[in-house]
mmCIF file of C-alpha atoms in Angstrom:
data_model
loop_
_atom_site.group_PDB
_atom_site.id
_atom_site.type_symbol
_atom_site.label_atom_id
_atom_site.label_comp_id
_atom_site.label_asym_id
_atom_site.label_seq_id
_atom_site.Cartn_x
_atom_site.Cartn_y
_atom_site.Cartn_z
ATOM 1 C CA UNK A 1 0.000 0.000 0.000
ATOM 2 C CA UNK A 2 1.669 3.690 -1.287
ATOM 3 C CA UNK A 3 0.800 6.090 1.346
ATOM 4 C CA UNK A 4 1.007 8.750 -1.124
ATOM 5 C CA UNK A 5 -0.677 8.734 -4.090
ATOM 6 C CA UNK A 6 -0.022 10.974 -7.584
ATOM 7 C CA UNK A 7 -2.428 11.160 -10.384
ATOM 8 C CA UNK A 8 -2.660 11.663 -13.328
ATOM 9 C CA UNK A 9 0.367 8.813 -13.354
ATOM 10 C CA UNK A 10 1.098 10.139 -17.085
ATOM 11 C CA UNK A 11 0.525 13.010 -18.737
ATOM 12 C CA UNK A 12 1.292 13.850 -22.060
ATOM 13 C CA UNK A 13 0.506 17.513 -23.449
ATOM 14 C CA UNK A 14 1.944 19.706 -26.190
ATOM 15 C CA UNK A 15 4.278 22.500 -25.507
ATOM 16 C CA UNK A 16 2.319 26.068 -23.985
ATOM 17 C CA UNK A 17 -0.702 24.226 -22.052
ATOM 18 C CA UNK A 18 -0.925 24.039 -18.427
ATOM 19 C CA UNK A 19 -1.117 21.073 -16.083
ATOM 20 C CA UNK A 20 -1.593 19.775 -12.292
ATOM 21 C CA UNK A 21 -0.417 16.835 -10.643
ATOM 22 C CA UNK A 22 -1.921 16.157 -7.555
ATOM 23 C CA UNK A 23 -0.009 13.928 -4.431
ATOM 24 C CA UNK A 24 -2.796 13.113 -1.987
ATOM 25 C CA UNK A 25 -2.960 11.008 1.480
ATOM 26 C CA UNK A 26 -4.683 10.191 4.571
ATOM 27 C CA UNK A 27 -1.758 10.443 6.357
ATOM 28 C CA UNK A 28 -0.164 14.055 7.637
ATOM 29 C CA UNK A 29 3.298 15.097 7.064
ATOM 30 C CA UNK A 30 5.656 17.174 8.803
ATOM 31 C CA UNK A 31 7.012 18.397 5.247
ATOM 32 C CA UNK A 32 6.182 17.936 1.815
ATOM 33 C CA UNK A 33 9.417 17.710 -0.890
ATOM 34 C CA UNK A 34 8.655 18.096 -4.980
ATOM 35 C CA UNK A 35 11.235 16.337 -7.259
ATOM 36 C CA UNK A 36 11.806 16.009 -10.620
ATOM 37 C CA UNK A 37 13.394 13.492 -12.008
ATOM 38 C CA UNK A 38 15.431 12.665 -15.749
ATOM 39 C CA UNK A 39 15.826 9.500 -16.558
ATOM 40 C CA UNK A 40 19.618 7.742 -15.358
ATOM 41 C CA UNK A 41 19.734 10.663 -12.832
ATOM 42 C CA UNK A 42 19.374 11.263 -9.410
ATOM 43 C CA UNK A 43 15.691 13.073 -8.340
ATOM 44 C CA UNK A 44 16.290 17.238 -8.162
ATOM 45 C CA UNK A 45 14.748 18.931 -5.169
ATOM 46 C CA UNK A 46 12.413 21.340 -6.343
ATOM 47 C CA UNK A 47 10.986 22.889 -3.544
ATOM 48 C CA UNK A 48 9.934 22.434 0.429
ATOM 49 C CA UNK A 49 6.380 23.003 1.919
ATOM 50 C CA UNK A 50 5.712 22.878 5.408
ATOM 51 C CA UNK A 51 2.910 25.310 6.914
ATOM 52 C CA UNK A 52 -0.559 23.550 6.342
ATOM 53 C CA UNK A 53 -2.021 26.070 3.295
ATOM 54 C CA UNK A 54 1.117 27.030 1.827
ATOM 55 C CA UNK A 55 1.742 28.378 -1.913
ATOM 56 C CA UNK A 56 5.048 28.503 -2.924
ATOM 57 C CA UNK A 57 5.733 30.053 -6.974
ATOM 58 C CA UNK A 58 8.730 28.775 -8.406
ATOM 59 C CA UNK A 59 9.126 30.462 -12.356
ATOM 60 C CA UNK A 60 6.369 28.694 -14.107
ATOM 61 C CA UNK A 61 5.169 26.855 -11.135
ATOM 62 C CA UNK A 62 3.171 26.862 -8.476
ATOM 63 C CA UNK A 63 3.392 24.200 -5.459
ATOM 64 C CA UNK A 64 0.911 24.023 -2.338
ATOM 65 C CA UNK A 65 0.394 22.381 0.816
ATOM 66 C CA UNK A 66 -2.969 21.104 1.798
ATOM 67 C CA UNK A 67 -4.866 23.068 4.949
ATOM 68 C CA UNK A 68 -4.677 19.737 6.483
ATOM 69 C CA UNK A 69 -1.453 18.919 5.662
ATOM 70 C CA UNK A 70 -2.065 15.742 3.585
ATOM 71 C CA UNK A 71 -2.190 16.753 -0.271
ATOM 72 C CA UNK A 72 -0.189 18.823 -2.038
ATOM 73 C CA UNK A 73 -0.476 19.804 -5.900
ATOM 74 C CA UNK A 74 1.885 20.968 -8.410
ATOM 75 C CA UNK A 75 0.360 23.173 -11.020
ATOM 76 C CA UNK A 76 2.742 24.184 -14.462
ATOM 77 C CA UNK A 77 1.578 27.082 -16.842
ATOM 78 C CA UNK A 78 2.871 27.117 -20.181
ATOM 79 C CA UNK A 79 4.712 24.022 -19.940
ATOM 80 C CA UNK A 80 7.835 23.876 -21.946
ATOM 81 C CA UNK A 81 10.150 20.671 -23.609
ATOM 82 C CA UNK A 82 12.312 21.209 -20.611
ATOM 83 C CA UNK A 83 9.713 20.213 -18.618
ATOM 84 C CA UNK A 84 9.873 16.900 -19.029
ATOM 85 C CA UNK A 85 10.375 14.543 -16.625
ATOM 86 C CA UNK A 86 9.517 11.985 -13.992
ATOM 87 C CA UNK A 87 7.928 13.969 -11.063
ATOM 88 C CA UNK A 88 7.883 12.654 -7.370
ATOM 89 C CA UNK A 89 5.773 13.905 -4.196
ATOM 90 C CA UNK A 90 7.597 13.190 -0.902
ATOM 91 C CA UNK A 91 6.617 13.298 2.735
ATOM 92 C CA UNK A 92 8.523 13.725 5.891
ATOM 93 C CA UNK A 93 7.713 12.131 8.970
ATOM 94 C CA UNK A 94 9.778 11.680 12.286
ATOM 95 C CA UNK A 95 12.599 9.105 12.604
ATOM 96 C CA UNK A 96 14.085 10.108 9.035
ATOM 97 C CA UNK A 97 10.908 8.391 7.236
ATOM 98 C CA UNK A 98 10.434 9.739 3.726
ATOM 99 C CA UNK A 99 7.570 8.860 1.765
ATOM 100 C CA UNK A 100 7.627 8.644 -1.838
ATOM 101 C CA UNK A 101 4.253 9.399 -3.879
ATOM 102 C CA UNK A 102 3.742 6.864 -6.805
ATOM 103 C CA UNK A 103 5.465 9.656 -9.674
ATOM 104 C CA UNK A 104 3.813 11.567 -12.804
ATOM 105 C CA UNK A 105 5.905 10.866 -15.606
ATOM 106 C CA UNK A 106 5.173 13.966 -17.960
ATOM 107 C CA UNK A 107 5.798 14.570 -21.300
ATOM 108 C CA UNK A 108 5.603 18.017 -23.027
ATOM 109 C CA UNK A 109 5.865 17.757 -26.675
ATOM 110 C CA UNK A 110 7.179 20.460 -28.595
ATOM 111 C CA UNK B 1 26.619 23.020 -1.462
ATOM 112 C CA UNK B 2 24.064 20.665 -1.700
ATOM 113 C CA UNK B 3 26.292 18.300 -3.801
ATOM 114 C CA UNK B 4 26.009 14.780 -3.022
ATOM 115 C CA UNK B 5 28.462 12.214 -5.281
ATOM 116 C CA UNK B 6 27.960 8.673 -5.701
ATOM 117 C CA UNK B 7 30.825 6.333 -7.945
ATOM 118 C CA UNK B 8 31.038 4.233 -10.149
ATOM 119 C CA UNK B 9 28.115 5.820 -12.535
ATOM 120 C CA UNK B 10 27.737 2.482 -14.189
ATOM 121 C CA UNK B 11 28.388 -0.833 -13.000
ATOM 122 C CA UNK B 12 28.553 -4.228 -15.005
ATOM 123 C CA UNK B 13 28.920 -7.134 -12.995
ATOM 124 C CA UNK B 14 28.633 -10.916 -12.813
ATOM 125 C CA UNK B 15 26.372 -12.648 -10.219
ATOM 126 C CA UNK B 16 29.409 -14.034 -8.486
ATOM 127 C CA UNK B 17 30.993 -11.035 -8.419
ATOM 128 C CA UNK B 18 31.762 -8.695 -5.663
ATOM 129 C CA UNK B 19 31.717 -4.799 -5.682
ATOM 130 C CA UNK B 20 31.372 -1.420 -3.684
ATOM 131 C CA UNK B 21 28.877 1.637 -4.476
ATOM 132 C CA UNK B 22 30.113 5.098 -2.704
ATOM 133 C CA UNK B 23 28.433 8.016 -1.687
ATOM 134 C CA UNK B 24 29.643 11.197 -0.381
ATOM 135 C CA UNK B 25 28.057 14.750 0.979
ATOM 136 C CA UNK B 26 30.141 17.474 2.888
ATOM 137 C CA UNK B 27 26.754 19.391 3.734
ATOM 138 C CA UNK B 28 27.105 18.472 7.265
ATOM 139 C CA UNK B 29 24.114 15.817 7.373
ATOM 140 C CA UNK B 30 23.991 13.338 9.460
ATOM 141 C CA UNK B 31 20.992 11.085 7.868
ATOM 142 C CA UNK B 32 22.335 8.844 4.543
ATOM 143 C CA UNK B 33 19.967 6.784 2.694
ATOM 144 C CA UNK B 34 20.384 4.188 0.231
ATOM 145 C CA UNK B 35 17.521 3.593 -2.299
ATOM 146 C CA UNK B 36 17.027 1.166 -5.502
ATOM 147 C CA UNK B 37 15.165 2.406 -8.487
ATOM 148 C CA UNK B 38 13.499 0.984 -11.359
ATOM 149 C CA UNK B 39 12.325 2.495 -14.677
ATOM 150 C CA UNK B 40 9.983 5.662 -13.954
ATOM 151 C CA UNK B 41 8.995 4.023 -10.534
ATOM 152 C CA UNK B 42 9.453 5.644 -7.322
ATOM 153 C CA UNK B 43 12.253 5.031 -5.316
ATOM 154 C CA UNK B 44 12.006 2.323 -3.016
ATOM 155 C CA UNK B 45 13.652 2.535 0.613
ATOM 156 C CA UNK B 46 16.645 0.325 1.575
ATOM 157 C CA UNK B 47 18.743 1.611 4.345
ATOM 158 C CA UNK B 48 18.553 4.576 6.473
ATOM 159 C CA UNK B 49 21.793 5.653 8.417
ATOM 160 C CA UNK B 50 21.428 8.425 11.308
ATOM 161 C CA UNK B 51 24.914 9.418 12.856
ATOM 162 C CA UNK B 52 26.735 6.614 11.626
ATOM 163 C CA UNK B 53 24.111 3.780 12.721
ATOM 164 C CA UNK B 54 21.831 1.598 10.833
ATOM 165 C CA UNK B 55 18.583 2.945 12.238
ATOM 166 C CA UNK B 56 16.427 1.568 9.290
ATOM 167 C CA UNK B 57 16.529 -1.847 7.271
ATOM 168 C CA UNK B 58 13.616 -2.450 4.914
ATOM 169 C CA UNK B 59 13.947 -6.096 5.216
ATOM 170 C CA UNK B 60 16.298 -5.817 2.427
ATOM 171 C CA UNK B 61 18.452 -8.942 1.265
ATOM 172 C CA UNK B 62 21.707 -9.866 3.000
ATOM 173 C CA UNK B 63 23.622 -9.812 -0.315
ATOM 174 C CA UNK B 64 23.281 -6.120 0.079
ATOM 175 C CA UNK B 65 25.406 -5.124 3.311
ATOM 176 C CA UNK B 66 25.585 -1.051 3.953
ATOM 177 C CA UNK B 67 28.252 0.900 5.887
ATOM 178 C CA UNK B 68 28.765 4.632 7.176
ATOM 179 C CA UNK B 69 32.743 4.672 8.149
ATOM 180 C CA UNK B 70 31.702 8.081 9.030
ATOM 181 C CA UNK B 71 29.592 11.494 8.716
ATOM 182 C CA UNK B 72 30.317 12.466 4.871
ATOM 183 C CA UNK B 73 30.704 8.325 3.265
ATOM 184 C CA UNK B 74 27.934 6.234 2.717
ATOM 185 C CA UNK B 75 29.021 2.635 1.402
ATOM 186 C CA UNK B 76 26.852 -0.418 -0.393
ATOM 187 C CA UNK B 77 28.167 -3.831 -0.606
ATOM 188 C CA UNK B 78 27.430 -5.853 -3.216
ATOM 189 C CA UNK B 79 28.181 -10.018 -3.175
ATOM 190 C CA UNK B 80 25.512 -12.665 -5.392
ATOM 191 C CA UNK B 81 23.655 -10.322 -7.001
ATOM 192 C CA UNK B 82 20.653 -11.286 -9.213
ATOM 193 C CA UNK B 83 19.797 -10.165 -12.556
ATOM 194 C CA UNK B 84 16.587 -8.553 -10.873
ATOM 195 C CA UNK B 85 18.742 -5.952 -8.759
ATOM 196 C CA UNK B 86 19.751 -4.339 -11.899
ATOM 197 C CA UNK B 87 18.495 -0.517 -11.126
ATOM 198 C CA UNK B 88 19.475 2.697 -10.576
ATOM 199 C CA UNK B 89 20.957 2.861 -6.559
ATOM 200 C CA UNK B 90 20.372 6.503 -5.024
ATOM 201 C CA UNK B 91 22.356 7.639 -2.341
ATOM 202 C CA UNK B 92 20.811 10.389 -0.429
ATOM 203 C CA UNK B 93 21.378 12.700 2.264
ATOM 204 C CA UNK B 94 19.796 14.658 5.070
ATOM 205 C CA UNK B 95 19.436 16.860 8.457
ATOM 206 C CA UNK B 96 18.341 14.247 11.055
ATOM 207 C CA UNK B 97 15.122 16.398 12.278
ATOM 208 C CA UNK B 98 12.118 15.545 11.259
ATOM 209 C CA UNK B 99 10.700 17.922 8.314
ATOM 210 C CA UNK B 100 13.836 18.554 6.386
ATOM 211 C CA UNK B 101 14.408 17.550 3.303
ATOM 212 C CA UNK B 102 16.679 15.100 1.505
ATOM 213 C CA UNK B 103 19.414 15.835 -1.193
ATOM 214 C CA UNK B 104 20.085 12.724 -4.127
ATOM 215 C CA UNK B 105 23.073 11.893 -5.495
ATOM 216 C CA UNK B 106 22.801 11.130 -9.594
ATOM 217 C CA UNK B 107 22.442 7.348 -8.642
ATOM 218 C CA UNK B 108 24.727 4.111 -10.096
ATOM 219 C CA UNK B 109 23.404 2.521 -12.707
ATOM 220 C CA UNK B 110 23.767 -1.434 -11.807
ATOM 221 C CA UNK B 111 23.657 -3.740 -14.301
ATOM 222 C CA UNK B 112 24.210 -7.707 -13.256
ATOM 223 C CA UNK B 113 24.401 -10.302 -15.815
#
């Protein structure tokens, strides 16, 4: 059983349109961690959330943290070739337990 | 610096074989992970490290033996390997508090034949 869950799992779209990938669970977390991730290479942190609510805008996207602290959604605009790439939820617990989400493998074609 | 190294990049070798992944981080963290991935799946947990001892073993296979010889080094052992642990091996690294977040390494790709 994942204790995080993504969706859509893949997403393919053509270069300009915008997208959301949701990371949802009944569990809460202490933290929430966005990577992305290019095939034969390591996963790149992308950003932190931690306060229940949060928004944080990174370029062309936008991350937040669920009120609750147990979802968290990553929305691009005007997604570009560059773009593509495996993406991966995490949560934080105590005792060093990271939680990886199930991954949204998106392409964006040009 | 939030640079974490891991050698050899790639790695061919036989099922009777034995060999070493490394990992190394100078950011001062004192939680090292090692995780196995395969193609556009999540990483999956193996071993979690915090200051220098094996707090976490996800009932992973004895063929695979970790060690921490200290703060920055992060070692994997590898002895009888099967041609279904070929994967991509993360190293990764973190603060030992809860809530922080953890830094990869660009992984060894293991290939056993």
């Amino acid at each position: 059983t994942q204790l995080l869950e993504q969706s859509p799992q893949f997403l393919s779209i053509q270069e300009g349109e915008n997208l959301t990938v949701y990371c949802n669970s009944s569990s809460v977390f202490s933290s929430l961690q966005w990577y992305r991730q290019e095939p034969g290479e390591g996963p790149v942190l992308l950003v932190t959330v931690v306060t229940g609510g949060e928004v944080k805008k990174l370029k062309r996207l936008t991350f937040q943290f669920g009120d609750a602290r147990k979802d968290s959604s990553l929305h691009i605009t005007a997604a570009q070739p560059g773009d593509t790439g495996l993406y991966l939820c995490a949560g934080a617990r105590t005792g060093n337990q990271f939680y990886f989400g199930t991954g949204t493998s998106l392409t964006v074609i040009p | 610096d939030t640079e974490v190294t891991q050698t050899p990049k790639h790695l061919v070798m036989g099922m009777t074989n034995k060999k070493s992944l490394k990992c190394e981080q100078h950011m001062g963290h004192r939680a090292m992970y090692w995780y196995k991935q395969k193609a556009k799946k999540p990483p999956e947990l193996m071993f979690v490290y915090s200051y220098e001892k094996l707090s976490i073993n996800e009932s992973v296979p004895s063929r695979f033996s970790p060690e921490c010889p200290n703060s920055s080094l992060l070692n994997l052992h590898l002895h009888a390997l099967q041609p279904e642990d070929s994967a991509l091996y993360l190293c990764a690294s973190s603060q030992v508090s809860s809530g922080y977040e953890q830094y990869f390494g660009p992984g060894t790709r293991l290939t056993v034949t």
